PDB file of C-alpha atoms in Angstrom:
ATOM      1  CA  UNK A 223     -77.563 -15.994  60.844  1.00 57.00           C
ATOM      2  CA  UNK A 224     -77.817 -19.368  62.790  1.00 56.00           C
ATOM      3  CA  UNK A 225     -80.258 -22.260  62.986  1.00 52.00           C
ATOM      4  CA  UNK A 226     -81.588 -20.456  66.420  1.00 54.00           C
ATOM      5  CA  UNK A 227     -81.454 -16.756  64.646  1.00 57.00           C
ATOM      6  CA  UNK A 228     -84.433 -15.179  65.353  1.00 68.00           C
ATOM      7  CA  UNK A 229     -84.936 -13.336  61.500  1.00 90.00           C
ATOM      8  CA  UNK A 230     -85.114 -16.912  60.630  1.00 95.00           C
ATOM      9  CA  UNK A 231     -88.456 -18.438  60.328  1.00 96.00           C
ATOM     10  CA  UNK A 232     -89.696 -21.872  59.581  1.00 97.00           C
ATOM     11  CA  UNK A 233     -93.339 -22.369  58.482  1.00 97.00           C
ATOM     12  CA  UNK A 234     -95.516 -24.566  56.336  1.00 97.00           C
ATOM     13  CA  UNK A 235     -95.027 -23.901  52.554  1.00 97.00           C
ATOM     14  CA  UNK A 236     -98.193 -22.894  51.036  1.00 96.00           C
ATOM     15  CA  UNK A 237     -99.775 -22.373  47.424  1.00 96.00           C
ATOM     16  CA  UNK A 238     -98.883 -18.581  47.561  1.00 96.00           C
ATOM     17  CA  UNK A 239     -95.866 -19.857  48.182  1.00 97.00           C
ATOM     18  CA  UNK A 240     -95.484 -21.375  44.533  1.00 96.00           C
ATOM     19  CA  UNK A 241     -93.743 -17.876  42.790  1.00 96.00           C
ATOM     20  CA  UNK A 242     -90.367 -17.862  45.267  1.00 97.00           C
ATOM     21  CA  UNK A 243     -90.691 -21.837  45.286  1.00 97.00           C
ATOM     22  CA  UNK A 244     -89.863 -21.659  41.605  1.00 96.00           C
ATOM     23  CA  UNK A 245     -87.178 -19.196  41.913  1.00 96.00           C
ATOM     24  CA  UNK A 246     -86.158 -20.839  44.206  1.00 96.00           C
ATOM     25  CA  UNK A 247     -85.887 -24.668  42.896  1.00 96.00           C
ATOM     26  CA  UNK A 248     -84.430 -23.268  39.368  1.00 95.00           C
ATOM     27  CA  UNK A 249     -81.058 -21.775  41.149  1.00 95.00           C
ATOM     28  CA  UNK A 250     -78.119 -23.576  39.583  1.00 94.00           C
ATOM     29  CA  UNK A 251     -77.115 -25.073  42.691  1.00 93.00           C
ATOM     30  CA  UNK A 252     -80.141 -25.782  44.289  1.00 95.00           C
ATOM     31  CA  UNK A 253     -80.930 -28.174  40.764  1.00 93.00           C
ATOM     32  CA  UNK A 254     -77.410 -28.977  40.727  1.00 92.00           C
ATOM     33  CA  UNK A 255     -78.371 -30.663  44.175  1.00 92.00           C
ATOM     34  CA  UNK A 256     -81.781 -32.497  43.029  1.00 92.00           C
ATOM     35  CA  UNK A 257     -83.214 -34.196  39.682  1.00 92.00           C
ATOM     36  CA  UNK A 258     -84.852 -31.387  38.534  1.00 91.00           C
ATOM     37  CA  UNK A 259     -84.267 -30.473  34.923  1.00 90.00           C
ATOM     38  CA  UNK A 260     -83.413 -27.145  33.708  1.00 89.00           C
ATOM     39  CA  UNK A 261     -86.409 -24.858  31.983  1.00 90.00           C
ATOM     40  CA  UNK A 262     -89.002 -25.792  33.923  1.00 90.00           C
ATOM     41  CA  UNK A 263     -92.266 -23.674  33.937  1.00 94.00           C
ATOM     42  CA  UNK A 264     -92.723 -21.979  37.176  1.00 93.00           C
ATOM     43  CA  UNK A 265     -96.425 -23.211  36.866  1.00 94.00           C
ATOM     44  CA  UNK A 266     -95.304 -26.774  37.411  1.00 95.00           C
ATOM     45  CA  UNK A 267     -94.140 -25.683  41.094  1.00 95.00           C
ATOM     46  CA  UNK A 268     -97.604 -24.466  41.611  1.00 96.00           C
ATOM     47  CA  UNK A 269     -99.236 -27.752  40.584  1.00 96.00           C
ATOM     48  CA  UNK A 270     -96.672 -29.441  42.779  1.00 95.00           C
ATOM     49  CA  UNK A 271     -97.938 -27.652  45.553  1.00 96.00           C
ATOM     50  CA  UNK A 272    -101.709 -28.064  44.521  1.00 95.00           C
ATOM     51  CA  UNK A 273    -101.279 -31.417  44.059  1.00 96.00           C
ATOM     52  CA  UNK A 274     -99.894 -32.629  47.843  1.00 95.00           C
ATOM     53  CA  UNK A 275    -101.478 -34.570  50.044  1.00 93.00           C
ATOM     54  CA  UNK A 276    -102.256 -35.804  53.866  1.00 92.00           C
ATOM     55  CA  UNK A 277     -98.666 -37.753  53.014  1.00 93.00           C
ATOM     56  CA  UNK A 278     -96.417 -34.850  52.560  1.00 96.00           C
ATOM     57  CA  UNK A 279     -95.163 -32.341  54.706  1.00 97.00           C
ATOM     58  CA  UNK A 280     -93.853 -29.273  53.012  1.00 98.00           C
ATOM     59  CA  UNK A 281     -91.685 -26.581  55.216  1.00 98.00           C
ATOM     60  CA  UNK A 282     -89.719 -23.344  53.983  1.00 98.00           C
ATOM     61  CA  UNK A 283     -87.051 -21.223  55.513  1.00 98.00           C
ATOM     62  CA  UNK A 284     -87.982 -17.455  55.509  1.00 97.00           C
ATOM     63  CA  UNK A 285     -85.232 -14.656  56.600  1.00 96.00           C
ATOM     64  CA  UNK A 286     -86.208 -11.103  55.898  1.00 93.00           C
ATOM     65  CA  UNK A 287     -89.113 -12.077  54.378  1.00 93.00           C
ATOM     66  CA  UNK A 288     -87.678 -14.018  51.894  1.00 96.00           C
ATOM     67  CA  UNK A 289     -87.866 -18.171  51.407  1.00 98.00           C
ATOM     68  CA  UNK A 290     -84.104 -19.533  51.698  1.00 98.00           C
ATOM     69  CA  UNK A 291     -84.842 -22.848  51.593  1.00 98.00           C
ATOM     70  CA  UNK A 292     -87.658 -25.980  51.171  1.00 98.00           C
ATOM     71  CA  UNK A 293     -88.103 -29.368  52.734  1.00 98.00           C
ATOM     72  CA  UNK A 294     -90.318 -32.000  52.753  1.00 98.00           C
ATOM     73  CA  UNK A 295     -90.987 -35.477  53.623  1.00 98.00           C
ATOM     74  CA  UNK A 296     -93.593 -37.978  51.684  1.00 97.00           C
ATOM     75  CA  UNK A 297     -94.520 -40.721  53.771  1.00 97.00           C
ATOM     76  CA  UNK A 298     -95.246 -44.048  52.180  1.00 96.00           C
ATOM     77  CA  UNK A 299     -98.149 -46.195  52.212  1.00 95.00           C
ATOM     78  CA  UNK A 300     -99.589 -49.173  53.412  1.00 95.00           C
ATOM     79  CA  UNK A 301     -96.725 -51.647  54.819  1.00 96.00           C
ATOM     80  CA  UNK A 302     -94.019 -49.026  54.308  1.00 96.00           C
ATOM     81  CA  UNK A 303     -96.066 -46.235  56.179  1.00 94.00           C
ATOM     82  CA  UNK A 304     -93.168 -46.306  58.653  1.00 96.00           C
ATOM     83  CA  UNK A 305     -91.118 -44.491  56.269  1.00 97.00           C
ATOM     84  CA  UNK A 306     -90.854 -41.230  54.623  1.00 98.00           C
ATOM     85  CA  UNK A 307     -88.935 -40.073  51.771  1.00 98.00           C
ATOM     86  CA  UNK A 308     -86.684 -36.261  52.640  1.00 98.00           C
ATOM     87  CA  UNK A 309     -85.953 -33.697  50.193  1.00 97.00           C
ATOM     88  CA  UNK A 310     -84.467 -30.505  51.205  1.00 97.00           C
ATOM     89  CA  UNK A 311     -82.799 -27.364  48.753  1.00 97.00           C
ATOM     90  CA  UNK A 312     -81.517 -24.218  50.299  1.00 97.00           C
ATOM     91  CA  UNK A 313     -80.887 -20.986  48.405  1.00 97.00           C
ATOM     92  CA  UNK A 314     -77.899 -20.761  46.819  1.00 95.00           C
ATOM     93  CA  UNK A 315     -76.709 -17.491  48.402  1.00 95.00           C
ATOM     94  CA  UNK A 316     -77.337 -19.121  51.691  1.00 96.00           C
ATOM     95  CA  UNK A 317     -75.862 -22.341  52.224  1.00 94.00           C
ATOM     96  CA  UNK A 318     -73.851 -22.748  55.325  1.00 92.00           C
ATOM     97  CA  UNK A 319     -75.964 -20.899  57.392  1.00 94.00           C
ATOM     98  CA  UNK A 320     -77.822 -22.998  59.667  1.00 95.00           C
ATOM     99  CA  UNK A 321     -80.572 -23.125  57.410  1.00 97.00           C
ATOM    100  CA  UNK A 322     -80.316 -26.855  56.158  1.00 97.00           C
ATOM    101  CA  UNK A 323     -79.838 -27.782  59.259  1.00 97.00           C
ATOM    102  CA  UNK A 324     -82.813 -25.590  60.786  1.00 97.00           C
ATOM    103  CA  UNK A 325     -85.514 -27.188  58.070  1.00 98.00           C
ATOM    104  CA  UNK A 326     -83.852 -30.952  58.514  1.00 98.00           C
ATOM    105  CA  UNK A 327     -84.431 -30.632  62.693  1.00 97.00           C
ATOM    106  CA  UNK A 328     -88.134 -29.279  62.111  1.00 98.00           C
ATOM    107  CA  UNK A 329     -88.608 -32.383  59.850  1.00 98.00           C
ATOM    108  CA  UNK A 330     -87.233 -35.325  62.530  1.00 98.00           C
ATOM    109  CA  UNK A 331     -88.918 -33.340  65.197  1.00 97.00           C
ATOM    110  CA  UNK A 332     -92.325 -33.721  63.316  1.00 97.00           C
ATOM    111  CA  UNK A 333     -91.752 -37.507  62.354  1.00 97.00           C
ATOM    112  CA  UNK A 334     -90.476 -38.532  65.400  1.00 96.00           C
ATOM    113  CA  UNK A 335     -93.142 -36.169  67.793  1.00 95.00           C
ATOM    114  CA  UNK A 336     -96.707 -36.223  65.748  1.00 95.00           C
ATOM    115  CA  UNK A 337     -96.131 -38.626  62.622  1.00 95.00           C
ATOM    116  CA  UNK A 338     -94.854 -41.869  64.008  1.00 94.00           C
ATOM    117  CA  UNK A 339     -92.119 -41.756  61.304  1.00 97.00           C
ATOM    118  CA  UNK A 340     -89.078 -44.280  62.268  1.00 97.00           C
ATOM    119  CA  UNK A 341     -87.582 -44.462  58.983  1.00 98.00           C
ATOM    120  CA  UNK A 342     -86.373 -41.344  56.852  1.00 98.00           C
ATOM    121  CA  UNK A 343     -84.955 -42.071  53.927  1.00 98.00           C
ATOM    122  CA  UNK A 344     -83.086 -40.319  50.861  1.00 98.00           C
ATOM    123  CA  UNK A 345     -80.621 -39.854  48.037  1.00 98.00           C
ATOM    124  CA  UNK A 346     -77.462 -37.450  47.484  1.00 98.00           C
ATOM    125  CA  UNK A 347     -75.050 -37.175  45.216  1.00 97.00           C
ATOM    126  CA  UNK A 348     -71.724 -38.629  46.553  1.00 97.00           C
ATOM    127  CA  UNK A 349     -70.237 -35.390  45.600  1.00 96.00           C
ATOM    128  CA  UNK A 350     -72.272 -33.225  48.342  1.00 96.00           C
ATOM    129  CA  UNK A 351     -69.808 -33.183  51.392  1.00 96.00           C
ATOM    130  CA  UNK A 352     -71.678 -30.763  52.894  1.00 95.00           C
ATOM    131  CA  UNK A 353     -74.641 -32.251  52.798  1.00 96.00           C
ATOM    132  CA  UNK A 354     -74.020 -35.562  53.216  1.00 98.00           C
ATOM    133  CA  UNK A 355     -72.045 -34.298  56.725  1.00 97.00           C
ATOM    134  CA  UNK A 356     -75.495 -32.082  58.053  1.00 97.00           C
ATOM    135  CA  UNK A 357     -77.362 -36.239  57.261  1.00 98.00           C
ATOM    136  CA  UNK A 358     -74.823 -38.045  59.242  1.00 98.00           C
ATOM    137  CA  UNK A 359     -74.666 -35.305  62.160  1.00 97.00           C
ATOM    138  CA  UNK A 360     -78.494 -35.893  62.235  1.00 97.00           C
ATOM    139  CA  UNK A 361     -77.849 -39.548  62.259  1.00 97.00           C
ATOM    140  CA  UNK A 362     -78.510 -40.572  58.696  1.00 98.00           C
ATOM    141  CA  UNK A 363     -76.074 -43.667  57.869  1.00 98.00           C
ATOM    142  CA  UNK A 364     -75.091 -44.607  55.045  1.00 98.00           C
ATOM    143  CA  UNK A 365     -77.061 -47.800  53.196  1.00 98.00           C
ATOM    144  CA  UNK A 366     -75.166 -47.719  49.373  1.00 98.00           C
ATOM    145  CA  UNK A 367     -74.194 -46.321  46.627  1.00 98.00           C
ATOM    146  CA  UNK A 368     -76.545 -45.964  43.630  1.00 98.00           C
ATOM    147  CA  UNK A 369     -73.805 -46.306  40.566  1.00 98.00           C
ATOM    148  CA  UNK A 370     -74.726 -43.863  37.072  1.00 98.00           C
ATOM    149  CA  UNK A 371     -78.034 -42.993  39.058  1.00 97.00           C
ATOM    150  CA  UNK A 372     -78.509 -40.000  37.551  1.00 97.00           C
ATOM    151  CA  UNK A 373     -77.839 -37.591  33.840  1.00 96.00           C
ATOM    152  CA  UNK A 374     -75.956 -34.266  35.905  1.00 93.00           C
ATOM    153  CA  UNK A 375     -74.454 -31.675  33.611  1.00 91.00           C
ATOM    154  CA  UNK A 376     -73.837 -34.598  30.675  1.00 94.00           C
ATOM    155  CA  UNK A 377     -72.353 -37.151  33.376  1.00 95.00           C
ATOM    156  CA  UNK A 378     -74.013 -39.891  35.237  1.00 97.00           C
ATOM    157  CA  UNK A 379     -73.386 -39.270  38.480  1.00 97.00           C
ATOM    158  CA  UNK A 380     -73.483 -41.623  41.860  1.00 98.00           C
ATOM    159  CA  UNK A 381     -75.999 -40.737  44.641  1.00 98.00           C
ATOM    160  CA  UNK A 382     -75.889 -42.375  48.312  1.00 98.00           C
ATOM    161  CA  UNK A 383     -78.615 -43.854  49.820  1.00 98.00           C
ATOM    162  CA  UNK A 384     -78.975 -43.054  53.275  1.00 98.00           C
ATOM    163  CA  UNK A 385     -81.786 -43.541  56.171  1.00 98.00           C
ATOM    164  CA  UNK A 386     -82.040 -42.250  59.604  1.00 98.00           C
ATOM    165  CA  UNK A 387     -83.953 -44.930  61.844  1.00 97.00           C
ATOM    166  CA  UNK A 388     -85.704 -43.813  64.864  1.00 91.00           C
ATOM    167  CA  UNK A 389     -84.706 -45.483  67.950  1.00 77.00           C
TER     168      UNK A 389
END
């Protein structure tokens, strides 16, 4: 499978989503990846979804009918509605597959083509090489280095920022 592969399908999440968006979220790496604790009810993925608005834009990956992978961006408001916040998770069994890479070009595209987005920001942990390469292919730079940002398997861990600025 590649980021062009037709069995691969990108689409707006959805509420009925919220089942495989739980599964999908509580995957050792995919949390491994984020700040999202461990033991979470799978209902709090369905109020997630219930609860987003106008400022977020929620996609999945689908292949063979099954969702691989999540991204979103949350645009700010007011002076900083320039900007958007990007999260992204792909299944575990999946990574380096084109997928990441698939759901982060459907997000620019949409900030850059509909939303008037010329700022996308976000965090990662300094220890995600591959991730960190898929932001700077994309044009994400590096801004700095949040020291003992966040409590990962009993260690605080370091997380760069990075932003991707429209030209």
């Amino acid at each position: 499978m590649n980021a062009g592969s037709p069995a691969l399908h990108i689409r707006a999440a959805s509420i009925a989503d919220w089942e495989a968006l739980a599964a999908l979220r509580d995957l050792p790496g995919v949390r491994n990846g984020t700040l999202r604790l461990p033991f979470a009810p799978p209902e709090q993925t369905r109020r997630w979804l219930e609860s987003l608005t106008e400022n977020d834009m929620i996609i999945v990956a689908e292949f063979e009918g099954q969702i691989v992978g999540l991204a979103g961006l949350h645009r700010h408001k007011g002076r900083r509605q320039h900007a958007a916040d990007l999260g992204m998770s792909v299944h575990d069994d999946y990574r380096r597959r084109g997928i990441g890479k698939a759901l982060l070009e459907a997000l620019i595209k949409a900030a850059d083509r509909w939303l008037g987005i010329s700022r996308i920001e976000l965090t990662v942990f300094t220890d995600n090489e591959a991730a960190i390469g898929l932001y700077r292919n994309a044009g994400f730079v590096t801004e700095g280095v949040l020291k003992s940002y966040a409590l990962r398997d009993g260690q605080l861990t370091d997380v760069l920022t990075m932003a991707r600025l429209r030209r």
